[in-house]
Amino acid sequence: MAASLHHLTFFFPLLRPPSPKPGTELHGATSKPNPRAIMAFASGKDTQEVVLQPGERLYLGMDFGTSGARYALIDKQGTIHSEGKREYPFYMSGETIDWVQSWKTTIFSLLEDVPVHFRPLVASISIDGTSATTIIVDSNTGEPLWRPFLYNESCPDALPMVKSIAPVNHTVCSGSSTLCKLVSWWNTEDSKKESALLLHQADWLLWLLHGKLGVSDYNNALKVGYDPEVDSYPPWLLAQPYSHLLPSVTAPGTSIGCLKENIRTQFGFSEDCVVCTGTTDSIAAFLAARATQPGKAVTSLGSTLAIKLLSTRRIEDARFGVYSHRLDDKWLVGGASNTGGAVLRELFTDEQLDKLSEQINPMEASPLDYYPLTAAGERFPVADPNLAPRKSTKDRAQCLLHPRPESDVEYLHGILESIARIEAKAYSLLKDMGATEVEEVFTAGGGAKNDKWIKIRERVLGLPVSRAMQTEAAYGAALLALKGAQQSLN
């Protein structure tokens, strides 16, 4: 393997406790950089001064999730100096959302949100995006030739063809895989095939910053068929007529090139600021949690539920939506379910979630048994594009979370516990398939803030469950930016 993420484990132990606490945004004390030192402080009671020494640099990570984007700005010790978030603005193209325009607007909004006096100190930038979110672009201009295929979108029409060329139960043998999306587009589009190029969400966003088309990382490229164990696309994939669409692949956190001059000039970044390859959102969350020993796992509770378990064995089986990403000489085994916070947002406001959660007794099991989904279709721990949200009875014909009890507290309790059961089933499945047995679970994403849910999950999983010291994927992306900057110096 030419390059790996083992560099990250080298500096994990050096990180001091992040300052400020997760969720606190930092602002500089002055509007212009001080040549001697720059001070930043957190607002509120726990005001803590952070001094940047002369010549010290910062590292910017951006996380593009399912409902919005975040940034985190850290120094080489891992201390956060600024962070912020943006919800995606909605632009319409006919009757559908123009996600490309939404993401493009958001990335430049985040750059604008970075405090002006910190921008000249940024040495490198990296981005994570949602896994298997696929964009087919013109290889000359980078402009999309088709609407994006979103992370949870299934292309069952392409599945028979993909299964006919790929090894049995390979990761790509799932309707939501990147390869299925590529094949579906290839079979639909009659023109523009020769000038087309496949990029993942993170790849395309990074291209906006560095301007070099056709670069990806082996975490994002896994679901298009890239083999991280041998660091190449397999022969069966390269033999296909659409293989020229595949991007070149390198390790996450590899320097690609300097920030484009027009962006650097517009926002005031330094001339030597480099842009690095990214990763997927769930892997960035894992990196942020710093779970470095086999048996340690990270559950990301965002709009969806994604789990990653550090294992000494690689596990791949598309029948269950299970796949492995490489991390040094170990493997991140797991998958992503369509259950998660998106279901809760359809039913409750943030304020309701906070108030109702306070009234739940997490030590008491809920008798309600749902499969909480916003729409039909599941990826993991079962891969079934037709799986419907089920009600809490033996009759599952009605695709709603019913019966709904009179008490909203009981209803929320039932949903939270049902999601926890899906999580437990996922970890049990990984064990049965031969992965290292999970010993401890760290929680990332928005759901990590709900203490009652953590206690429910601890009871259902029968394992220690805690909030990760860093819960945001943007922090993991910033660690990749730091890795890339360090490699550039060597």
XYZ file of N, CA and C in Angstrom, residues 321-456:
408
model
N -25.197 -5.347 3.313
C -24.736 -3.963 3.283
C -23.477 -3.741 4.093
N -22.635 -4.775 4.231
C -21.419 -4.695 5.044
C -20.201 -4.513 4.146
N -19.329 -3.606 4.512
C -18.107 -3.374 3.748
C -17.019 -2.874 4.692
N -15.772 -2.877 4.211
C -14.635 -2.489 5.045
C -13.781 -1.436 4.357
N -13.421 -0.428 5.106
C -12.446 0.567 4.665
C -11.114 0.266 5.352
N -10.031 0.529 4.642
C -8.721 0.277 5.238
C -8.302 1.432 6.138
N -7.710 1.094 7.266
C -7.137 2.070 8.181
C -5.820 1.494 8.693
N -4.734 1.898 8.046
C -3.406 1.362 8.343
C -3.421 -0.154 8.110
N -3.054 -0.963 9.114
C -3.041 -2.409 8.941
C -4.310 -3.056 9.485
N -5.318 -2.237 9.753
C -6.598 -2.739 10.251
C -7.711 -2.304 9.303
N -8.925 -2.656 9.688
C -10.064 -2.379 8.818
C -11.203 -1.733 9.601
N -11.839 -0.776 8.978
C -13.055 -0.184 9.517
C -14.225 -0.917 8.876
N -14.853 -1.783 9.654
C -15.935 -2.621 9.157
C -17.262 -2.008 9.578
N -18.215 -2.010 8.680
C -19.517 -1.490 9.081
C -20.437 -1.269 7.912
N -21.395 -0.405 8.132
C -22.378 -0.090 7.112
C -23.215 1.084 7.569
N -24.179 1.441 6.744
C -25.026 2.597 7.043
C -26.484 2.236 6.844
N -27.270 2.510 7.864
C -28.708 2.261 7.816
C -29.444 3.541 7.443
N -30.612 3.393 6.862
C -31.429 4.568 6.526
C -32.252 5.057 7.701
N -32.219 4.320 8.814
C -32.893 4.826 10.007
C -32.029 5.923 10.616
N -32.581 6.685 11.541
C -31.788 7.736 12.179
C -32.570 9.006 12.439
N -31.828 10.087 12.558
C -32.412 11.357 12.966
C -33.406 11.942 11.993
N -33.320 11.581 10.714
C -34.267 12.129 9.739
C -35.700 11.735 10.093
N -35.863 10.543 10.659
C -37.192 10.099 11.094
C -37.684 10.986 12.236
N -36.799 11.256 13.182
C -37.177 12.077 14.334
C -37.559 13.483 13.899
N -36.828 14.023 12.925
C -37.114 15.383 12.468
C -38.462 15.483 11.765
N -38.930 14.390 11.192
C -40.242 14.412 10.554
C -41.375 14.445 11.581
N -41.062 14.009 12.800
C -42.103 13.855 13.818
C -42.033 14.894 14.936
N -40.823 15.407 15.216
C -40.642 16.299 16.356
C -39.735 17.477 15.988
N -39.947 18.593 16.668
C -39.019 19.710 16.561
C -37.852 19.457 17.516
N -36.784 20.222 17.368
C -35.645 20.068 18.280
C -36.061 20.338 19.719
N -36.900 21.330 19.896
C -37.367 21.669 21.248
C -38.181 20.525 21.841
N -39.038 19.924 21.031
C -39.830 18.788 21.508
C -38.935 17.604 21.865
N -37.953 17.360 21.041
C -37.032 16.255 21.319
C -36.336 16.445 22.661
N -35.903 17.673 22.934
C -35.228 17.949 24.202
C -36.169 17.739 25.384
N -37.357 18.298 25.308
C -38.304 18.230 26.430
C -38.829 16.814 26.649
N -39.148 16.129 25.565
C -39.680 14.772 25.706
C -38.604 13.804 26.190
N -37.379 13.986 25.713
C -36.289 13.096 26.133
C -36.043 13.175 27.622
N -36.210 14.357 28.193
C -35.993 14.551 29.627
C -36.925 13.672 30.456
N -38.084 13.336 29.892
C -39.097 12.590 30.648
C -38.998 11.070 30.437
N -38.069 10.634 29.609
C -37.917 9.196 29.348
C -37.077 8.551 30.450
N -37.512 7.374 30.890
C -36.711 6.559 31.794
C -35.910 5.580 30.943
N -34.632 5.823 30.736
C -33.858 4.999 29.807
C -33.598 3.579 30.312
N -33.822 3.351 31.609
C -33.594 2.022 32.169
C -34.795 1.111 31.958
N -35.869 1.667 31.456
C -37.098 0.914 31.249
C -37.244 0.592 29.768
N -37.425 -0.675 29.424
C -37.556 -1.060 28.017
C -38.909 -0.629 27.463
N -38.920 -0.160 26.221
C -40.173 0.210 25.568
C -40.793 -1.018 24.906
N -42.095 -1.206 25.053
C -42.756 -2.344 24.411
C -42.989 -2.126 22.920
N -42.802 -0.886 22.459
C -43.039 -0.569 21.054
C -41.893 -1.079 20.190
N -42.243 -1.566 19.010
C -41.227 -2.139 18.122
C -41.451 -1.617 16.712
N -40.689 -0.609 16.332
C -40.796 -0.002 15.009
C -39.558 -0.330 14.171
N -39.670 -0.076 12.874
C -38.467 0.025 12.025
C -38.518 1.419 11.423
N -37.945 2.400 12.123
C -38.129 3.806 11.741
C -37.383 4.167 10.452
N -38.133 4.443 9.406
C -37.590 4.890 8.124
C -38.459 6.027 7.604
N -37.858 6.930 6.861
C -38.640 8.021 6.266
C -39.330 7.576 4.986
N -38.818 6.523 4.380
C -39.399 5.968 3.154
C -38.970 4.517 3.040
N -39.572 3.799 2.133
C -39.216 2.392 1.938
C -37.771 2.275 1.466
N -37.075 1.257 1.965
C -35.698 1.017 1.538
C -34.725 1.016 2.692
N -33.909 -0.017 2.776
C -32.904 -0.132 3.827
C -31.612 -0.686 3.234
N -30.475 -0.280 3.813
C -29.161 -0.679 3.314
C -28.440 -1.636 4.250
N -28.619 -1.458 5.577
C -27.843 -2.200 6.574
C -28.545 -2.041 7.919
N -28.684 -3.085 8.725
C -28.072 -4.421 8.632
C -28.777 -5.388 7.683
N -29.845 -4.924 7.016
C -30.419 -5.707 5.924
C -30.400 -4.813 4.688
N -30.074 -5.393 3.545
C -30.079 -4.634 2.304
C -31.345 -4.994 1.535
N -32.340 -4.118 1.637
C -33.635 -4.387 1.010
C -34.229 -3.061 0.531
N -34.196 -2.800 -0.781
C -34.712 -1.518 -1.292
C -36.208 -1.357 -1.103
N -36.899 -2.454 -0.748
C -38.354 -2.391 -0.582
C -38.790 -2.455 0.873
N -37.847 -2.553 1.796
C -38.224 -2.639 3.207
C -38.992 -1.392 3.617
N -40.149 -1.594 4.228
C -41.005 -0.469 4.595
C -40.939 -0.198 6.084
N -41.162 1.051 6.477
C -41.281 1.361 7.906
C -42.416 0.522 8.480
N -42.161 -0.146 9.584
C -43.181 -1.065 10.068
C -43.832 -0.561 11.343
N -45.047 -1.007 11.520
C -45.737 -0.654 12.742
C -45.501 -1.701 13.810
N -45.903 -1.375 15.017
C -45.559 -2.205 16.164
C -46.580 -3.313 16.399
N -46.913 -4.054 15.354
C -47.786 -5.216 15.490
C -47.324 -6.258 14.490
N -47.957 -7.424 14.504
C -47.591 -8.459 13.547
C -48.037 -8.089 12.135
N -49.055 -7.222 12.041
C -49.522 -6.769 10.734
C -48.651 -5.602 10.288
N -47.807 -5.803 9.284
C -46.869 -4.769 8.856
C -47.247 -4.191 7.497
N -48.511 -4.339 7.121
C -48.924 -3.864 5.801
C -48.931 -2.347 5.729
N -49.148 -1.709 6.854
C -49.252 -0.245 6.861
C -47.867 0.362 7.083
N -47.415 1.171 6.131
C -46.051 1.699 6.168
C -45.958 2.970 6.997
N -46.390 2.885 8.222
C -46.330 4.032 9.126
C -45.864 3.551 10.492
N -45.356 4.501 11.317
C -44.944 4.133 12.671
C -46.172 4.165 13.568
N -46.946 3.106 13.478
C -48.167 2.971 14.255
C -48.109 1.648 15.003
N -48.841 1.456 16.086
C -49.733 2.465 16.652
C -48.965 3.562 17.380
N -49.476 4.758 17.310
C -48.866 5.871 18.022
C -49.585 6.018 19.363
N -48.865 5.839 20.461
C -49.504 5.975 21.773
C -49.939 7.413 22.032
N -50.832 7.581 22.963
C -51.298 8.934 23.292
C -50.155 9.788 23.835
N -49.253 9.181 24.551
C -48.133 9.899 25.142
C -47.003 10.080 24.125
N -46.632 11.332 23.854
C -45.506 11.608 22.968
C -44.193 11.105 23.561
N -44.113 11.087 24.895
C -42.918 10.574 25.554
C -42.744 9.092 25.234
N -43.835 8.324 25.344
C -43.772 6.896 25.029
C -43.452 6.669 23.553
N -44.018 7.528 22.702
C -43.775 7.397 21.260
C -42.300 7.620 20.935
N -41.735 8.695 21.461
C -40.322 8.972 21.230
C -39.450 7.865 21.825
N -39.812 7.415 23.024
C -39.064 6.325 23.667
C -39.032 5.101 22.761
N -40.187 4.768 22.187
C -40.271 3.603 21.308
C -39.414 3.742 20.068
N -39.371 4.937 19.509
C -38.572 5.164 18.300
C -37.085 5.083 18.626
N -36.665 5.748 19.710
C -35.255 5.730 20.102
C -34.793 4.310 20.400
N -35.635 3.556 21.089
C -35.257 2.185 21.429
C -35.236 1.295 20.186
N -36.145 1.544 19.247
C -36.176 0.752 18.016
C -34.919 0.990 17.189
N -34.465 2.221 17.132
C -33.218 2.517 16.416
C -32.043 1.846 17.122
N -32.075 1.840 18.462
C -31.016 1.166 19.229
C -30.999 -0.332 18.923
N -32.168 -0.936 18.734
C -32.219 -2.369 18.413
C -31.613 -2.643 17.040
N -31.851 -1.741 16.098
C -31.244 -1.880 14.772
C -29.723 -1.790 14.890
N -29.252 -0.864 15.728
C -27.816 -0.730 15.961
C -27.251 -2.009 16.572
N -27.943 -2.576 17.557
C -27.481 -3.810 18.201
C -27.445 -4.961 17.201
N -28.449 -5.022 16.339
C -28.484 -6.075 15.316
C -27.293 -5.927 14.371
N -26.931 -4.687 14.081
C -25.806 -4.432 13.181
C -24.492 -4.932 13.781
N -24.239 -4.607 15.049
C -23.003 -5.060 15.685
C -22.985 -6.575 15.855
N -24.132 -7.170 16.145
C -24.223 -8.616 16.269
C -23.920 -9.297 14.932
N -24.417 -8.701 13.855
C -24.164 -9.230 12.524
C -22.672 -9.214 12.202
N -21.992 -8.117 12.522
C -20.559 -8.014 12.244
C -19.776 -9.093 12.996
N -20.159 -9.337 14.240
C -19.506 -10.390 15.023
C -19.708 -11.749 14.364
N -20.947 -12.028 13.954
C -21.253 -13.317 13.337
C -20.491 -13.514 12.029
N -20.159 -12.402 11.364
C -19.455 -12.486 10.083
C -17.946 -12.583 10.249
N -17.453 -12.479 11.499
C -16.042 -12.677 11.743
C -15.241 -11.446 12.095
N -15.901 -10.306 12.248
C -15.192 -9.088 12.638
C -14.813 -9.160 14.112
N -13.840 -8.361 14.500
C -13.474 -8.254 15.919
C -14.706 -7.864 16.722
N -14.924 -8.522 17.848
C -16.116 -8.244 18.649
C -16.036 -6.848 19.256
N -17.146 -6.130 19.170
C -17.187 -4.769 19.691
C -17.092 -4.781 21.209
N -16.280 -3.892 21.767
C -16.091 -3.799 23.209
C -16.600 -2.473 23.778
N -16.560 -1.436 22.957
C -16.966 -0.116 23.426
C -17.420 0.707 22.226
N -18.466 1.514 22.441
C -19.028 2.309 21.353
C -18.951 3.794 21.705
N -18.359 4.564 20.809
C -18.364 6.014 20.913
C -19.438 6.557 19.969
N -20.049 7.642 20.352
C -21.157 8.189 19.570
C -20.793 9.542 18.989
N -21.073 9.714 17.705
C -20.849 10.981 17.015
C -22.148 11.416 16.354
N -22.143 12.625 15.796
C -23.333 13.136 15.134
C -24.278 13.808 16.108
N -25.368 14.350 15.571
C -26.317 15.104 16.383
C -26.929 14.293 17.508
N -27.137 12.984 17.283
C -27.737 12.135 18.306
C -26.861 11.930 19.521
N -25.571 12.261 19.404
C -24.655 12.108 20.531
C -24.979 13.066 21.664
N -25.765 14.103 21.367
C -26.090 15.100 22.386
C -27.223 14.649 23.303
N -27.910 13.574 22.925
C -29.055 13.100 23.701
C -28.591 12.055 24.717
N -28.429 12.479 25.968
C -27.924 11.593 27.019
C -28.857 10.421 27.294
N -30.170 10.650 27.227
C -31.119 9.561 27.480
C -31.001 8.484 26.401
N -30.787 8.918 25.173
C -30.621 7.953 24.083
C -29.344 7.138 24.279
N -28.295 7.774 24.731
C -27.047 7.045 24.995
C -27.279 5.960 26.040
N -28.043 6.273 27.087
C -28.310 5.287 28.138
C -29.211 4.170 27.636
N -30.180 4.509 26.778
C -31.017 3.477 26.169
C -30.156 2.521 25.350
